[in-house]
Coordinates of C-alpha atoms and ligand atoms in Angstrom, one line a residue:
M19 CA -21.0 2.8 -31.4
N20 CA -18.2 0.2 -30.6
K21 CA -19.6 -2.7 -28.6
Y22 CA -17.8 -4.7 -26.0
D23 CA -18.4 -7.8 -23.8
V24 CA -16.7 -5.9 -21.0
V25 CA -15.7 -2.3 -20.4
V26 CA -13.4 -1.6 -17.5
I27 CA -13.5 2.0 -16.0
G28 CA -10.1 2.8 -14.5
S29 CA -6.7 1.4 -15.4
G30 CA -5.0 0.9 -11.9
P31 CA -3.8 -2.5 -10.8
G32 CA -7.5 -3.6 -10.4
G33 CA -8.6 -2.4 -13.8
Y34 CA -5.7 -3.4 -16.0
I35 CA -5.4 -6.8 -14.5
A36 CA -9.2 -7.4 -14.8
A37 CA -9.0 -6.3 -18.5
I38 CA -6.1 -8.7 -19.2
R39 CA -7.9 -11.6 -17.5
C40 CA -11.2 -10.8 -19.4
A41 CA -9.2 -10.8 -22.7
Q42 CA -7.5 -14.0 -21.8
L43 CA -10.9 -15.6 -21.3
G44 CA -12.0 -14.6 -24.8
M45 CA -14.1 -11.5 -23.9
K46 CA -13.9 -8.4 -26.2
T47 CA -12.6 -5.9 -23.8
A48 CA -12.1 -2.1 -23.5
I49 CA -10.5 0.0 -20.7
I50 CA -11.1 3.7 -20.0
E51 CA -8.6 5.9 -18.2
K52 CA -9.1 9.6 -17.6
Y53 CA -5.3 10.3 -17.4
D54 CA -2.9 10.1 -20.3
T55 CA -0.9 7.2 -18.8
L56 CA -2.3 3.8 -17.7
G57 CA -1.5 2.2 -14.4
G58 CA -3.6 4.2 -11.9
T59 CA -2.5 5.4 -8.5
C60 CA -0.2 2.5 -8.0
L61 CA 2.1 2.9 -11.0
N62 CA 1.9 6.7 -11.4
V63 CA 1.7 8.2 -7.9
G64 CA 1.8 5.3 -5.5
C65 CA 3.5 1.9 -5.1
I66 CA 6.1 2.3 -7.9
P67 CA 7.4 5.9 -7.5
S68 CA 7.4 5.6 -3.7
K69 CA 9.5 2.4 -3.9
A70 CA 11.8 4.1 -6.4
L71 CA 12.5 6.9 -3.9
L72 CA 12.7 4.5 -1.0
D73 CA 15.4 2.6 -2.8
S74 CA 17.4 5.8 -3.8
S75 CA 17.2 7.3 -0.3
E76 CA 18.2 4.0 1.3
H77 CA 21.3 3.8 -0.9
Y78 CA 22.3 7.3 0.3
H79 CA 21.5 6.6 3.9
N80 CA 23.6 3.4 3.8
A81 CA 26.5 5.2 2.1
A82 CA 26.3 7.9 4.8
H83 CA 25.8 5.7 7.8
S84 CA 26.8 2.1 7.2
F85 CA 29.5 1.9 4.6
E86 CA 32.2 3.0 7.0
K87 CA 31.4 0.1 9.3
H88 CA 31.8 -2.2 6.3
G89 CA 35.2 -0.7 5.7
I90 CA 34.2 1.4 2.8
G91 CA 35.3 5.0 2.7
V92 CA 33.2 7.5 0.8
S93 CA 34.2 11.1 0.4
G94 CA 32.2 13.9 -1.2
L95 CA 28.9 12.1 -0.7
S96 CA 25.9 14.3 -1.7
V97 CA 22.3 14.1 -2.8
D98 CA 21.2 15.3 -6.3
F99 CA 17.6 15.4 -5.4
S100 CA 16.5 16.4 -8.9
A101 CA 18.3 13.4 -10.4
M102 CA 16.6 11.2 -7.8
I103 CA 13.2 12.5 -8.8
A104 CA 14.1 12.2 -12.5
R105 CA 15.1 8.5 -12.0
K106 CA 11.8 7.9 -10.3
A107 CA 10.0 9.5 -13.2
G108 CA 11.9 7.2 -15.6
V109 CA 10.9 4.1 -13.6
V110 CA 7.2 5.2 -13.7
K111 CA 7.4 5.8 -17.4
Q112 CA 9.0 2.4 -18.1
T113 CA 6.3 0.8 -15.9
T114 CA 3.3 2.6 -17.4
D115 CA 4.6 2.0 -20.9
G116 CA 4.6 -1.7 -20.0
I117 CA 0.9 -1.5 -19.4
N118 CA 0.4 0.0 -22.9
F119 CA 2.3 -3.0 -24.3
L120 CA 0.1 -5.4 -22.3
M121 CA -3.1 -3.8 -23.6
K122 CA -1.9 -4.2 -27.2
K123 CA -0.7 -7.7 -26.6
N124 CA -4.1 -8.7 -25.2
K125 CA -6.0 -6.8 -27.9
I126 CA -7.7 -4.6 -25.4
D127 CA -9.0 -1.2 -26.7
V128 CA -7.8 1.7 -24.7
Y129 CA -9.9 4.9 -24.4
H130 CA -8.5 8.0 -22.7
G131 CA -11.1 10.3 -21.1
H132 CA -13.5 10.4 -18.1
G133 CA -15.9 7.5 -18.2
S134 CA -19.5 7.8 -16.9
F135 CA -22.6 5.7 -17.1
E136 CA -25.2 7.1 -19.4
S137 CA -27.3 4.0 -18.9
R138 CA -26.8 0.4 -17.8
N139 CA -25.0 -0.4 -21.1
T140 CA -23.8 2.9 -22.5
I141 CA -20.6 4.5 -21.2
A142 CA -19.8 8.1 -22.3
I143 CA -16.1 9.0 -22.4
A144 CA -15.4 12.8 -22.0
K145 CA -12.1 13.5 -23.7
T146 CA -9.7 16.3 -23.0
D147 CA -10.4 17.9 -26.4
G148 CA -14.0 18.5 -25.3
K149 CA -15.4 15.7 -27.5
T150 CA -17.3 12.7 -26.2
D151 CA -17.1 9.1 -27.3
K152 CA -19.7 6.5 -26.5
I153 CA -19.3 2.8 -26.2
E154 CA -21.6 0.0 -25.4
A155 CA -20.9 -2.7 -22.8
D156 CA -22.6 -5.9 -22.0
K157 CA -20.8 -6.0 -18.6
V158 CA -18.9 -3.2 -16.8
I159 CA -16.1 -3.3 -14.1
I160 CA -15.8 -0.2 -12.0
A161 CA -12.1 0.2 -10.9
T162 CA -11.9 3.9 -10.3
G163 CA -9.7 3.6 -7.2
S164 CA -9.2 6.3 -4.6
K165 CA -7.8 9.8 -3.8
P166 CA -6.1 11.2 -0.7
A167 CA -8.4 11.9 2.2
S168 CA -8.0 15.0 4.4
L169 CA -9.4 16.4 7.6
P170 CA -12.3 18.9 7.6
F171 CA -10.2 21.8 8.9
I172 CA -7.4 21.3 6.4
T173 CA -7.1 22.9 3.0
I174 CA -4.6 21.0 0.9
D175 CA -3.0 23.7 -1.2
K176 CA -0.6 21.2 -2.9
K177 CA 2.2 23.8 -2.3
R178 CA 3.0 23.7 1.4
I179 CA 0.2 21.4 2.6
I180 CA 0.6 18.4 0.4
T181 CA -0.5 14.8 -0.3
S182 CA 1.6 11.8 -1.2
T183 CA 1.3 12.8 -4.9
E184 CA 3.1 16.1 -4.4
A185 CA 5.6 14.6 -1.9
L186 CA 6.7 12.2 -4.7
S187 CA 7.6 15.1 -7.0
L188 CA 9.0 18.0 -4.9
D189 CA 11.5 20.1 -6.7
K190 CA 13.8 20.7 -3.7
L191 CA 14.8 18.7 -0.7
P192 CA 12.9 20.3 2.2
K193 CA 14.7 21.2 5.5
S194 CA 11.7 20.1 7.5
M195 CA 8.5 18.2 7.1
I196 CA 5.6 17.4 9.3
V197 CA 3.9 14.2 8.4
L198 CA 0.4 14.1 9.6
G199 CA -0.6 10.5 10.0
G200 CA 1.8 7.7 11.0
G201 CA 0.3 5.0 8.8
V202 CA 1.8 3.4 5.8
I203 CA 2.3 6.5 3.6
G204 CA 3.5 8.6 6.6
C205 CA 6.2 6.0 7.5
E206 CA 7.3 5.3 4.0
L207 CA 7.5 8.8 2.6
G208 CA 8.6 10.1 6.0
S209 CA 11.5 7.6 5.7
V210 CA 12.5 8.9 2.3
Y211 CA 12.9 12.4 3.5
A212 CA 14.4 11.6 6.9
R213 CA 17.1 9.4 5.2
L214 CA 18.0 12.4 2.9
G215 CA 18.4 14.7 5.9
T216 CA 15.1 16.4 6.2
E217 CA 13.9 16.9 9.8
V218 CA 10.8 14.8 9.8
T219 CA 8.2 14.8 12.6
I220 CA 5.3 12.3 12.4
V221 CA 2.1 13.5 14.2
E222 CA -0.2 10.6 14.8
Y223 CA -3.6 10.5 16.6
M224 CA -3.2 6.9 17.9
D225 CA -0.5 5.8 20.5
N226 CA 1.4 3.7 17.9
L227 CA 2.6 3.9 14.3
I228 CA 0.9 1.7 11.7
P229 CA -1.9 1.2 14.2
T230 CA -3.9 -1.2 12.2
M231 CA -1.1 -3.8 12.2
D232 CA 0.0 -6.0 15.1
A233 CA 0.9 -3.6 17.9
D234 CA 4.4 -5.1 18.4
L235 CA 5.3 -4.0 14.8
G236 CA 4.5 -0.4 15.3
K237 CA 6.5 -0.2 18.6
D238 CA 9.6 -1.7 17.0
L239 CA 9.3 0.4 13.9
Q240 CA 9.1 3.5 16.1
R241 CA 12.4 2.5 17.7
S242 CA 14.1 2.1 14.3
L243 CA 12.8 5.3 12.8
K244 CA 13.7 7.3 15.9
K245 CA 17.2 5.8 15.7
M246 CA 17.3 7.2 12.1
G247 CA 16.5 10.6 13.5
M248 CA 12.7 10.9 12.9
K249 CA 10.7 12.6 15.6
M250 CA 7.2 11.4 16.7
Q251 CA 4.3 13.0 18.3
L252 CA 1.9 10.2 19.1
S253 CA -1.5 10.3 20.8
T254 CA -1.7 13.8 19.4
K255 CA -4.9 15.5 18.2
V256 CA -4.3 18.0 15.4
T257 CA -6.5 21.0 15.6
A258 CA -5.3 23.2 12.7
V259 CA -2.8 23.3 9.9
K260 CA -2.2 26.7 8.2
A261 CA 0.2 27.6 5.4
T262 CA 2.0 30.8 4.3
T263 CA 3.9 30.8 1.0
K264 CA 7.1 29.6 2.8
Q265 CA 6.0 27.6 5.8
V266 CA 3.3 25.5 7.5
T267 CA 2.2 25.8 11.1
L268 CA 0.4 22.9 12.8
T269 CA -1.3 23.2 16.1
A270 CA -2.3 20.2 18.1
E271 CA -3.1 18.9 21.6
N272 CA -1.0 16.1 23.2
K273 CA -2.4 13.4 25.5
K274 CA -1.8 15.6 28.5
G275 CA -4.1 18.2 27.0
E276 CA -1.2 20.6 26.4
S277 CA -1.2 22.7 23.2
I278 CA 1.7 22.2 20.8
E279 CA 2.7 24.3 17.8
M280 CA 5.1 23.1 15.1
K281 CA 6.5 24.8 12.0
A282 CA 8.0 23.2 9.0
D283 CA 8.6 23.7 5.2
Y284 CA 5.8 21.2 4.4
C285 CA 3.0 19.3 5.9
L286 CA 2.4 15.9 4.3
V287 CA -1.2 14.9 5.0
S288 CA -1.4 11.1 5.0
V289 CA -4.5 10.3 7.0
G290 CA -5.9 7.7 4.6
R291 CA -7.5 7.6 1.2
K292 CA -11.1 7.8 0.1
P293 CA -12.9 6.0 -2.8
Y294 CA -13.2 8.0 -6.0
T295 CA -16.5 8.0 -7.9
D296 CA -16.7 11.6 -9.1
K297 CA -18.8 12.2 -12.2
L298 CA -19.1 8.5 -12.8
G299 CA -22.9 8.7 -13.4
L300 CA -23.8 6.2 -10.8
D301 CA -27.2 7.9 -10.4
N302 CA -28.0 7.0 -14.0
V303 CA -27.8 3.3 -13.1
G304 CA -29.2 3.6 -9.6
I305 CA -26.1 2.7 -7.6
E306 CA -25.8 4.5 -4.2
L307 CA -22.6 4.7 -2.2
N308 CA -22.4 3.5 1.4
E309 CA -21.6 5.8 4.4
R310 CA -17.8 5.4 3.6
G311 CA -18.2 6.5 0.0
Q312 CA -17.6 3.0 -1.3
I313 CA -19.6 1.2 -3.9
P314 CA -21.5 -1.6 -2.2
V315 CA -21.0 -5.1 -3.8
N316 CA -22.1 -8.6 -3.0
E317 CA -19.9 -11.7 -2.6
K318 CA -19.4 -11.8 -6.4
L319 CA -18.3 -8.2 -6.3
E320 CA -21.4 -7.3 -8.3
T321 CA -23.2 -4.1 -7.5
K322 CA -27.0 -4.0 -7.1
V323 CA -27.2 -3.7 -10.8
A324 CA -26.7 -7.1 -12.5
G325 CA -23.6 -7.1 -14.8
I326 CA -22.0 -4.1 -13.2
Y327 CA -19.1 -5.1 -10.9
A328 CA -16.7 -3.0 -8.7
I329 CA -13.2 -3.8 -7.5
G330 CA -10.2 -2.4 -5.7
D331 CA -10.0 0.8 -3.6
V332 CA -13.5 1.9 -4.6
I333 CA -15.1 -1.0 -2.6
Q334 CA -14.6 -2.2 0.9
G335 CA -11.4 -3.8 2.2
A336 CA -7.7 -3.1 2.3
M337 CA -6.6 -0.4 -0.1
L338 CA -3.8 -2.4 -1.6
A339 CA -2.7 -3.0 -5.2
H340 CA -2.5 -6.8 -4.9
K341 CA -6.0 -6.9 -3.3
A342 CA -7.3 -4.9 -6.3
E343 CA -5.5 -7.3 -8.7
E344 CA -7.0 -10.4 -7.0
E345 CA -10.4 -8.9 -7.3
G346 CA -9.9 -8.1 -11.0
V347 CA -9.1 -11.7 -11.7
F348 CA -12.0 -12.9 -9.5
V349 CA -14.5 -10.8 -11.4
A350 CA -13.2 -11.8 -14.9
E351 CA -13.4 -15.4 -14.0
T352 CA -16.8 -15.1 -12.4
M353 CA -18.1 -13.5 -15.6
A354 CA -16.7 -16.4 -17.5
G355 CA -18.7 -18.8 -15.4
Q356 CA -15.7 -20.0 -13.3
H357 CA -15.8 -20.3 -9.5
P358 CA -12.8 -18.3 -8.3
H359 CA -12.0 -17.4 -4.7
V360 CA -10.2 -14.5 -2.9
N361 CA -8.9 -15.3 0.6
Y362 CA -9.0 -11.9 2.2
L363 CA -7.5 -13.1 5.4
L364 CA -4.3 -14.0 3.5
I365 CA -3.8 -10.7 1.7
P366 CA -0.4 -9.6 3.1
G367 CA 0.3 -6.0 4.3
V368 CA 3.7 -4.6 3.8
V369 CA 5.4 -1.3 4.8
Y370 CA 8.5 -0.6 2.8
T371 CA 10.5 1.2 5.5
W372 CA 13.8 -0.2 6.7
P373 CA 13.5 -2.4 8.5
E374 CA 10.6 -3.6 6.4
V375 CA 7.3 -4.5 8.0
A376 CA 5.1 -7.4 6.8
S377 CA 2.1 -9.1 8.1
V378 CA -0.5 -11.7 7.2
G379 CA -3.4 -13.4 9.0
Y380 CA -4.8 -12.5 12.4
T381 CA -3.1 -10.0 14.8
E382 CA -2.8 -10.9 18.5
A383 CA -5.5 -8.3 19.2
Q384 CA -7.9 -10.0 16.7
L385 CA -7.3 -13.5 18.2
K386 CA -8.0 -12.2 21.7
E387 CA -11.2 -10.6 20.5
K388 CA -12.2 -13.8 18.8
G389 CA -11.4 -15.8 21.9
T390 CA -9.1 -18.1 20.1
A391 CA -6.4 -19.8 22.2
Y392 CA -3.1 -19.3 20.6
K393 CA 0.7 -19.8 21.1
T394 CA 3.3 -17.3 20.2
G395 CA 6.8 -17.8 18.8
K396 CA 9.2 -14.9 18.4
F397 CA 12.7 -14.8 16.9
P398 CA 14.8 -11.7 16.9
F399 CA 17.0 -10.8 13.9
M400 CA 19.8 -10.1 16.4
A401 CA 20.1 -13.9 16.7
S402 CA 20.3 -14.4 12.9
G403 CA 23.8 -14.9 11.4
R404 CA 22.6 -13.5 8.1
A405 CA 21.3 -10.4 9.7
R406 CA 24.5 -9.9 11.7
A407 CA 26.5 -10.2 8.5
S408 CA 24.5 -7.5 6.8
M409 CA 24.2 -5.4 10.0
D410 CA 20.4 -5.6 9.8
T411 CA 19.7 -6.8 13.3
D412 CA 16.6 -4.7 14.2
G413 CA 13.3 -6.5 14.3
F414 CA 11.8 -10.0 14.8
V415 CA 9.5 -12.6 13.3
K416 CA 6.4 -13.4 15.4
V417 CA 4.3 -16.4 14.6
L418 CA 0.9 -17.0 16.1
A419 CA -0.4 -20.6 16.0
D420 CA -3.5 -22.3 17.2
A421 CA -3.0 -23.6 20.8
G422 CA -4.7 -26.9 20.0
T423 CA -3.9 -27.7 16.3
D424 CA -0.7 -25.7 15.9
E425 CA -2.1 -24.2 12.6
I426 CA -0.4 -20.9 11.8
L427 CA -3.0 -18.1 12.3
G428 CA -0.8 -15.0 11.9
V429 CA 2.7 -14.0 11.0
H430 CA 4.0 -10.5 11.8
M431 CA 7.6 -9.5 11.0
I432 CA 9.7 -6.5 11.0
G433 CA 13.2 -6.8 9.7
P434 CA 15.4 -7.1 6.6
R435 CA 13.5 -8.2 3.4
A436 CA 10.3 -8.9 5.4
A437 CA 8.4 -7.7 2.3
D438 CA 9.6 -10.7 0.3
M439 CA 9.7 -13.1 3.3
I440 CA 6.0 -12.7 4.0
A441 CA 5.3 -14.7 0.8
E442 CA 6.4 -17.9 2.5
A443 CA 4.0 -17.3 5.4
V444 CA 1.2 -16.7 2.8
V445 CA 1.9 -20.0 1.1
A446 CA 2.1 -21.8 4.5
M447 CA -1.2 -20.4 5.6
E448 CA -2.9 -21.1 2.2
Y449 CA -2.0 -24.7 2.7
R450 CA -3.0 -24.5 6.3
A451 CA 0.5 -25.5 7.6
S452 CA 1.2 -26.1 11.2
A453 CA 4.0 -24.2 12.8
E454 CA 5.8 -27.5 13.2
D455 CA 5.5 -28.1 9.4
I456 CA 7.5 -25.0 8.7
G457 CA 9.9 -25.8 11.6
R458 CA 10.7 -29.1 9.9
M459 CA 11.4 -27.7 6.4
S460 CA 14.9 -26.9 5.3
H461 CA 15.7 -23.2 5.0
A462 CA 18.9 -22.2 3.3
H463 CA 21.7 -21.1 5.7
P464 CA 22.5 -18.3 6.1
T465 CA 19.2 -16.5 5.1
Y466 CA 16.8 -14.2 6.8
T467 CA 14.1 -16.8 6.2
E468 CA 15.7 -19.0 8.9
A469 CA 14.1 -16.5 11.4
F470 CA 10.7 -17.6 10.2
K471 CA 11.6 -21.2 10.6
D472 CA 12.9 -20.6 14.2
A473 CA 9.9 -18.5 15.1
C474 CA 7.7 -21.4 13.9
L475 CA 9.7 -23.8 16.1
A476 CA 9.3 -21.4 19.0
A477 CA 5.6 -21.2 18.5
S478 CA 5.1 -24.9 18.0
E479 CA 7.2 -26.5 20.7
N480 CA 9.1 -23.7 22.3
R481 CA 12.2 -25.1 20.7
A482 CA 13.9 -22.5 18.5
L483 CA 17.3 -23.8 17.6
N484 CA 19.3 -20.6 17.3
I485 CA 18.4 -18.7 20.4
Ligands
FAD527 P1 -6.3 3.1 -8.7 O1 -4.9 2.6 -8.8 O2 -6.5 4.3 -7.9 O3 -6.7 3.4 -10.2 C1 -7.9 3.9 -10.6 C2 -7.8 4.6 -11.9 O4 -9.1 4.9 -12.4 C3 -7.0 5.9 -11.9 O5 -6.0 5.8 -12.9 C4 -8.0 6.9 -12.3 O6 -7.5 8.0 -13.0 C5 -9.0 6.1 -13.1 N1 -10.4 6.7 -13.0 C6 -11.1 7.0 -12.0 N2 -12.4 7.4 -12.3 C7 -12.4 7.4 -13.7 C8 -13.4 7.6 -14.6 N3 -14.6 8.0 -14.3 N4 -13.1 7.4 -16.0 C9 -11.8 7.0 -16.3 N5 -10.9 6.7 -15.4 C10 -11.1 6.9 -14.1 N6 -0.4 -0.6 -2.5 C11 0.3 -1.7 -2.4 O7 -0.2 -2.8 -2.4 N7 1.7 -1.6 -2.2 C12 2.3 -0.4 -2.1 O8 3.5 -0.4 -2.0 C13 1.6 0.8 -2.2 N8 2.1 2.0 -2.1 C14 1.4 3.1 -2.2 C15 2.0 4.3 -2.1 C16 1.3 5.5 -2.2 C17 2.0 6.8 -2.1 C18 -0.1 5.4 -2.5 C19 -0.9 6.7 -2.6 C20 -0.7 4.2 -2.6 C21 0.0 3.0 -2.4 N9 -0.6 1.8 -2.5 C22 0.1 0.7 -2.4 C23 -2.1 1.7 -2.7 C24 -2.4 1.3 -4.2 O9 -1.8 2.3 -5.0 C25 -3.9 1.2 -4.4 O10 -4.4 0.3 -3.4 C26 -4.2 0.7 -5.8 O11 -3.6 1.6 -6.7 C27 -5.7 0.6 -6.0 O12 -5.9 0.1 -7.3 P2 -7.3 0.4 -8.1 O13 -7.1 -0.3 -9.4 O14 -8.4 0.1 -7.2 O15 -7.3 2.0 -8.2
NAD528 P1 -3.3 4.8 6.7 O1 -4.7 4.4 7.0 O2 -2.3 3.7 6.5 O3 -2.8 5.7 7.8 C1 -3.4 6.9 8.2 C2 -2.9 7.3 9.6 O4 -3.4 8.5 9.9 C3 -3.4 6.3 10.7 O5 -2.3 5.9 11.5 C4 -4.4 7.2 11.4 O6 -4.5 6.8 12.8 C5 -3.8 8.5 11.2 N1 -4.8 9.6 11.4 C6 -6.0 9.7 10.9 N2 -6.6 10.9 11.3 C7 -5.7 11.5 12.0 C8 -5.7 12.8 12.7 N3 -6.7 13.6 12.7 N4 -4.5 13.2 13.3 C9 -3.4 12.4 13.3 N5 -3.4 11.2 12.7 C10 -4.5 10.8 12.1 O7 -3.4 5.7 5.4 P2 -2.3 6.3 4.5 O8 -0.9 6.1 5.1 O9 -2.7 7.6 4.1 O10 -2.4 5.3 3.2 C11 -3.6 5.3 2.5 C12 -3.8 3.9 1.9 O11 -2.8 3.6 0.9 C13 -3.7 2.8 2.9 O12 -4.9 2.2 3.0 C14 -2.6 1.9 2.5 O13 -3.0 0.6 2.5 C15 -2.3 2.3 1.1 N6 -0.8 2.3 0.9 C16 -0.2 1.1 1.0 C17 1.1 1.0 1.0 C18 1.8 -0.3 1.0 O14 1.2 -1.3 0.8 N7 3.1 -0.4 1.3 C19 1.9 2.2 0.9 C20 1.2 3.4 0.9 C21 -0.2 3.5 0.9

């Protein structure tokens, strides 16, 4: 039986990054993945393919709606949806192949098959050919990720009632799609199809889109997505979703208590994800799940069994690739006797719609709940020369700073390139910058980042320069 210092179960961004860091630190490392390709949800059916389709659909949408205003004429514009899906598949392949290369480079042994605990140190790997391998591990990192969640009264048939996985690989552009859940997946994949001409209706239980983020962001995003032609049914309680071979019918109750019925080609169910621990053999090592189906861990991300750790979507916290990665590095370094740290408050959240939405730190609602006195500075992209030049004037940057010390406590932005711009806010907050600190630093002109500087000036001393 092959013996390892560390065995990682699951090769998503949590698992493969953990394996690389363990190998870098001199541990003999193996990784187990049940699918043929490495990279987990993120690379295969999550972050990467969704961004590939978001980019393609954005190019089309711009060509159809913005080029003319730039003085560019386009005739015969069309969508080759199969080509779009094929390009996405190519991007996924290139990216997952890259992980194979990284495993080889770091001398990490890769096992394909379903991993499960036989005992504290023995992991069985059930392969697709029916055979079982066994390997021995001194330490184990569980990084088995998550799967799409559903509602008790919905049967996901993967044909008409689908999850994000199927929505990333449809063979034909739908005429209409109901998106059940106006969170991150709903807004991103809803945008893909709406941009390509599908009639998209988002049905959301809460009264705002992306309801876990700062409330101003959802309101602004709603406006932009409606401008693009998306329909919304907010504050709506879905009661049933039924499918025939050609169509879905959704019934719901709006906030007035009226019954609504909607029909569409597809219903994309995007009401969250649930941790995945099927057939992992947790019983054999005495690990019990919490009420949310997550693996409980302590501050070292170690389970109740010494030497067995868990990271990423399968434990508590934001279900984000970069959160999983930070935890992977944290566990590897902890095992090596180092003293790493993950600052969970400063894990940014991003929605890759257009305008993009990005957020870090406390929301206004959280500061109110904590009773923290804060100042607010807001700068709209309408007042940014760079944004006017590119015709991306929707959105704003909002900075929340401590009323007494001026320390930046939260940054919430919706606008062009917000996904990249939020990195500056993360750096500022990691170094505990005051809003004035950022307001006094030179930001290249003309850039979108000037909006962050001006929002900081507005928060610090109510002296934004460009508005
Ligand atoms: P996963 O990526 O889920 O990987 C777990 C792996 O473990 C899988 O490959 C699985 O097959 C394997 N596995 C499970 N059990 C076993 C077993 N017993 N034996 C062997 N292998 C096993 N996050 C972002 O930060 N940014 C984004 O833009 C983003 N976009 C997303 C878009 C979509 C459509 C979706 C669905 C998710 C998106 N996410 C995004 C979330 C992100 O994909 C997850 O947070 C991330 O993949 C979690 O990483 P993980 O390593 O914990 O688990
Ligand atoms: P989510 O939690 O972001 O959104 C789910 C939405 O469904 C919420 O708005 C919720 O109020 C709504 N909802 C729940 N039950 C409902 C019901 N019965 N009727 C109507 N609406 C209902 O989950 P998601 O969009 O499915 O994404 C899953 C996870 O994947 C998220 O945790 C997210 O972090 C991650 N993800 C991240 C990115 C990114 O970082 N850009 C992209 C996609 C997914």
